[in-house]
């Protein structure tokens, strides 16, 4: 059972990592709180896989998605004010915390905002 859970969780993560490879440094149109989040990640120990920040359109607004750092950790979904609104995937089940169950399927306009290249 545990092996299945780990596989499902890691499989969900891989689907996120296989997205766009375009990278740009934080720009003028990015909220200051997202720039601060990226600065925080730059000051932390490098993760494997590398930390990434994506923007998406979701439910009529721009949101910022940070994939989980490992299979059993939650991913984070922030609104444009950097309020943590959900953990759409990851965790032991790979299905997040249940608060944005449709995010992975309905998100659009994906942009890789930042990837830790250290």
PDB file of C-alpha atoms in Angstrom:
ATOM      1  CA  UNK A   1       0.000   0.000   0.000  1.00  0.00           C
ATOM      2  CA  UNK A   2       2.758   2.459   0.943  1.00  0.00           C
ATOM      3  CA  UNK A   3       4.576   1.854  -2.339  1.00  0.00           C
ATOM      4  CA  UNK A   4       1.409   2.672  -4.274  1.00  0.00           C
ATOM      5  CA  UNK A   5       0.882   5.895  -2.346  1.00  0.00           C
ATOM      6  CA  UNK A   6       4.472   7.002  -2.975  1.00  0.00           C
ATOM      7  CA  UNK A   7       4.137   6.210  -6.667  1.00  0.00           C
ATOM      8  CA  UNK A   8       0.890   8.160  -7.033  1.00  0.00           C
ATOM      9  CA  UNK A   9       2.347  11.119  -5.155  1.00  0.00           C
ATOM     10  CA  UNK A  10       5.561  11.188  -7.167  1.00  0.00           C
ATOM     11  CA  UNK A  11       3.705  10.701 -10.451  1.00  0.00           C
ATOM     12  CA  UNK A  12       1.626  13.792  -9.780  1.00  0.00           C
ATOM     13  CA  UNK A  13       4.793  15.768  -9.103  1.00  0.00           C
ATOM     14  CA  UNK A  14       6.491  14.625 -12.313  1.00  0.00           C
ATOM     15  CA  UNK A  15       3.589  15.851 -14.423  1.00  0.00           C
ATOM     16  CA  UNK A  16       4.146  19.355 -13.041  1.00  0.00           C
ATOM     17  CA  UNK A  17       7.913  19.236 -13.594  1.00  0.00           C
ATOM     18  CA  UNK A  18       7.514  18.313 -17.259  1.00  0.00           C
ATOM     19  CA  UNK A  19       6.128  21.723 -18.175  1.00  0.00           C
ATOM     20  CA  UNK A  20       7.526  24.848 -19.823  1.00  0.00           C
ATOM     21  CA  UNK A  21      11.244  25.503 -19.577  1.00  0.00           C
ATOM     22  CA  UNK A  22      11.075  29.245 -20.236  1.00  0.00           C
ATOM     23  CA  UNK A  23      12.632  31.109 -17.350  1.00  0.00           C
ATOM     24  CA  UNK A  24      12.720  34.751 -16.463  1.00  0.00           C
ATOM     25  CA  UNK A  25      13.799  36.696 -13.452  1.00  0.00           C
ATOM     26  CA  UNK A  26      11.053  38.363 -11.466  1.00  0.00           C
ATOM     27  CA  UNK A  27       9.650  41.197 -13.530  1.00  0.00           C
ATOM     28  CA  UNK A  28       7.837  44.451 -12.958  1.00  0.00           C
ATOM     29  CA  UNK A  29       4.386  42.852 -13.357  1.00  0.00           C
ATOM     30  CA  UNK A  30       5.026  40.309 -10.633  1.00  0.00           C
ATOM     31  CA  UNK A  31       3.649  41.129  -7.182  1.00  0.00           C
ATOM     32  CA  UNK A  32       6.301  42.160  -4.665  1.00  0.00           C
ATOM     33  CA  UNK A  33       5.270  39.293  -2.402  1.00  0.00           C
ATOM     34  CA  UNK A  34       6.164  36.755  -5.131  1.00  0.00           C
ATOM     35  CA  UNK A  35       9.576  38.391  -5.525  1.00  0.00           C
ATOM     36  CA  UNK A  36      10.009  38.064  -1.754  1.00  0.00           C
ATOM     37  CA  UNK A  37       9.041  34.396  -1.925  1.00  0.00           C
ATOM     38  CA  UNK A  38      11.680  33.814  -4.619  1.00  0.00           C
ATOM     39  CA  UNK A  39      14.285  35.676  -2.543  1.00  0.00           C
ATOM     40  CA  UNK A  40      13.407  33.410   0.390  1.00  0.00           C
ATOM     41  CA  UNK A  41      13.953  30.329  -1.783  1.00  0.00           C
ATOM     42  CA  UNK A  42      17.299  31.693  -3.004  1.00  0.00           C
ATOM     43  CA  UNK A  43      18.438  32.057   0.619  1.00  0.00           C
ATOM     44  CA  UNK A  44      17.463  28.481   1.500  1.00  0.00           C
ATOM     45  CA  UNK A  45      19.512  25.386   0.850  1.00  0.00           C
ATOM     46  CA  UNK A  46      19.184  24.230  -2.775  1.00  0.00           C
ATOM     47  CA  UNK A  47      16.515  21.581  -3.233  1.00  0.00           C
ATOM     48  CA  UNK A  48      16.484  18.595  -5.571  1.00  0.00           C
ATOM     49  CA  UNK A  49      14.407  18.886  -7.650  1.00  0.00           C
ATOM     50  CA  UNK A  50      15.064  22.588  -7.955  1.00  0.00           C
ATOM     51  CA  UNK A  51      12.514  25.031  -6.553  1.00  0.00           C
ATOM     52  CA  UNK A  52      10.219  26.575  -9.163  1.00  0.00           C
ATOM     53  CA  UNK A  53       7.483  29.182  -9.220  1.00  0.00           C
ATOM     54  CA  UNK A  54       4.789  29.161 -11.894  1.00  0.00           C
ATOM     55  CA  UNK A  55       1.917  31.507 -12.607  1.00  0.00           C
ATOM     56  CA  UNK A  56      -1.432  30.307 -13.914  1.00  0.00           C
ATOM     57  CA  UNK A  57      -4.893  31.612 -14.575  1.00  0.00           C
ATOM     58  CA  UNK A  58      -7.265  29.818 -12.227  1.00  0.00           C
ATOM     59  CA  UNK A  59     -10.894  30.651 -11.481  1.00  0.00           C
ATOM     60  CA  UNK A  60     -10.552  34.023 -13.182  1.00  0.00           C
ATOM     61  CA  UNK A  61      -7.443  35.191 -11.323  1.00  0.00           C
ATOM     62  CA  UNK A  62      -3.672  34.856 -11.542  1.00  0.00           C
ATOM     63  CA  UNK A  63      -2.238  32.437  -8.995  1.00  0.00           C
ATOM     64  CA  UNK A  64       1.278  31.317  -8.162  1.00  0.00           C
ATOM     65  CA  UNK A  65       2.121  27.643  -7.810  1.00  0.00           C
ATOM     66  CA  UNK A  66       5.164  26.206  -6.061  1.00  0.00           C
ATOM     67  CA  UNK A  67       5.584  22.453  -6.671  1.00  0.00           C
ATOM     68  CA  UNK A  68       6.405  20.239  -3.719  1.00  0.00           C
ATOM     69  CA  UNK A  69      10.065  19.623  -2.926  1.00  0.00           C
ATOM     70  CA  UNK A  70       9.468  15.892  -2.549  1.00  0.00           C
ATOM     71  CA  UNK A  71       6.791  13.272  -3.009  1.00  0.00           C
ATOM     72  CA  UNK A  72       5.151  13.420   0.413  1.00  0.00           C
ATOM     73  CA  UNK A  73       5.180  17.206   0.764  1.00  0.00           C
ATOM     74  CA  UNK A  74       2.351  19.480  -0.321  1.00  0.00           C
ATOM     75  CA  UNK A  75       2.654  21.894  -3.220  1.00  0.00           C
ATOM     76  CA  UNK A  76       1.606  25.478  -2.478  1.00  0.00           C
ATOM     77  CA  UNK A  77      -0.876  27.686  -4.299  1.00  0.00           C
ATOM     78  CA  UNK A  78      -0.798  31.431  -3.588  1.00  0.00           C
ATOM     79  CA  UNK A  79      -3.120  34.211  -4.681  1.00  0.00           C
ATOM     80  CA  UNK A  80      -1.770  37.496  -6.083  1.00  0.00           C
ATOM     81  CA  UNK A  81      -1.302  38.781  -2.506  1.00  0.00           C
ATOM     82  CA  UNK A  82       0.770  35.692  -1.626  1.00  0.00           C
ATOM     83  CA  UNK A  83      -1.930  34.349   0.636  1.00  0.00           C
ATOM     84  CA  UNK A  84      -1.512  30.584   0.746  1.00  0.00           C
ATOM     85  CA  UNK A  85      -4.879  29.410  -0.549  1.00  0.00           C
ATOM     86  CA  UNK A  86      -4.416  25.673  -1.107  1.00  0.00           C
ATOM     87  CA  UNK A  87      -2.169  22.666  -1.443  1.00  0.00           C
ATOM     88  CA  UNK A  88      -3.535  21.307  -4.744  1.00  0.00           C
ATOM     89  CA  UNK A  89      -1.358  18.209  -4.921  1.00  0.00           C
ATOM     90  CA  UNK A  90       1.284  16.298  -3.032  1.00  0.00           C
ATOM     91  CA  UNK A  91       1.111  14.932   0.478  1.00  0.00           C
ATOM     92  CA  UNK A  92       0.841  11.274   1.361  1.00  0.00           C
ATOM     93  CA  UNK A  93      -2.059  10.672  -1.038  1.00  0.00           C
ATOM     94  CA  UNK A  94      -0.700  12.890  -3.826  1.00  0.00           C
ATOM     95  CA  UNK A  95      -4.049  14.709  -3.885  1.00  0.00           C
ATOM     96  CA  UNK A  96      -3.153  17.715  -1.761  1.00  0.00           C
ATOM     97  CA  UNK A  97      -5.317  19.025   1.042  1.00  0.00           C
ATOM     98  CA  UNK A  98      -8.604  18.854  -0.876  1.00  0.00           C
ATOM     99  CA  UNK A  99      -9.142  22.628  -1.149  1.00  0.00           C
ATOM    100  CA  UNK A 100      -8.332  23.052  -4.870  1.00  0.00           C
ATOM    101  CA  UNK A 101      -9.096  19.624  -6.268  1.00  0.00           C
ATOM    102  CA  UNK A 102      -9.678  20.938  -9.801  1.00  0.00           C
ATOM    103  CA  UNK A 103      -6.552  23.118 -10.035  1.00  0.00           C
ATOM    104  CA  UNK A 104      -4.315  20.655 -11.902  1.00  0.00           C
ATOM    105  CA  UNK A 105      -7.029  20.002 -14.515  1.00  0.00           C
ATOM    106  CA  UNK A 106      -8.439  23.492 -15.101  1.00  0.00           C
ATOM    107  CA  UNK A 107      -5.446  25.831 -14.732  1.00  0.00           C
ATOM    108  CA  UNK A 108      -4.429  27.693 -17.894  1.00  0.00           C
ATOM    109  CA  UNK A 109      -1.825  30.138 -19.205  1.00  0.00           C
ATOM    110  CA  UNK A 110       1.148  28.498 -17.541  1.00  0.00           C
ATOM    111  CA  UNK A 111       4.305  30.574 -17.130  1.00  0.00           C
ATOM    112  CA  UNK A 112       7.500  29.484 -15.444  1.00  0.00           C
ATOM    113  CA  UNK A 113       8.345  32.551 -13.387  1.00  0.00           C
ATOM    114  CA  UNK A 114      11.513  31.280 -11.727  1.00  0.00           C
ATOM    115  CA  UNK A 115      13.630  28.150 -11.378  1.00  0.00           C
ATOM    116  CA  UNK A 116      16.559  27.772  -8.998  1.00  0.00           C
ATOM    117  CA  UNK A 117      19.530  27.251 -11.322  1.00  0.00           C
ATOM    118  CA  UNK A 118      22.217  26.985  -8.643  1.00  0.00           C
TER     119      UNK A 118
END
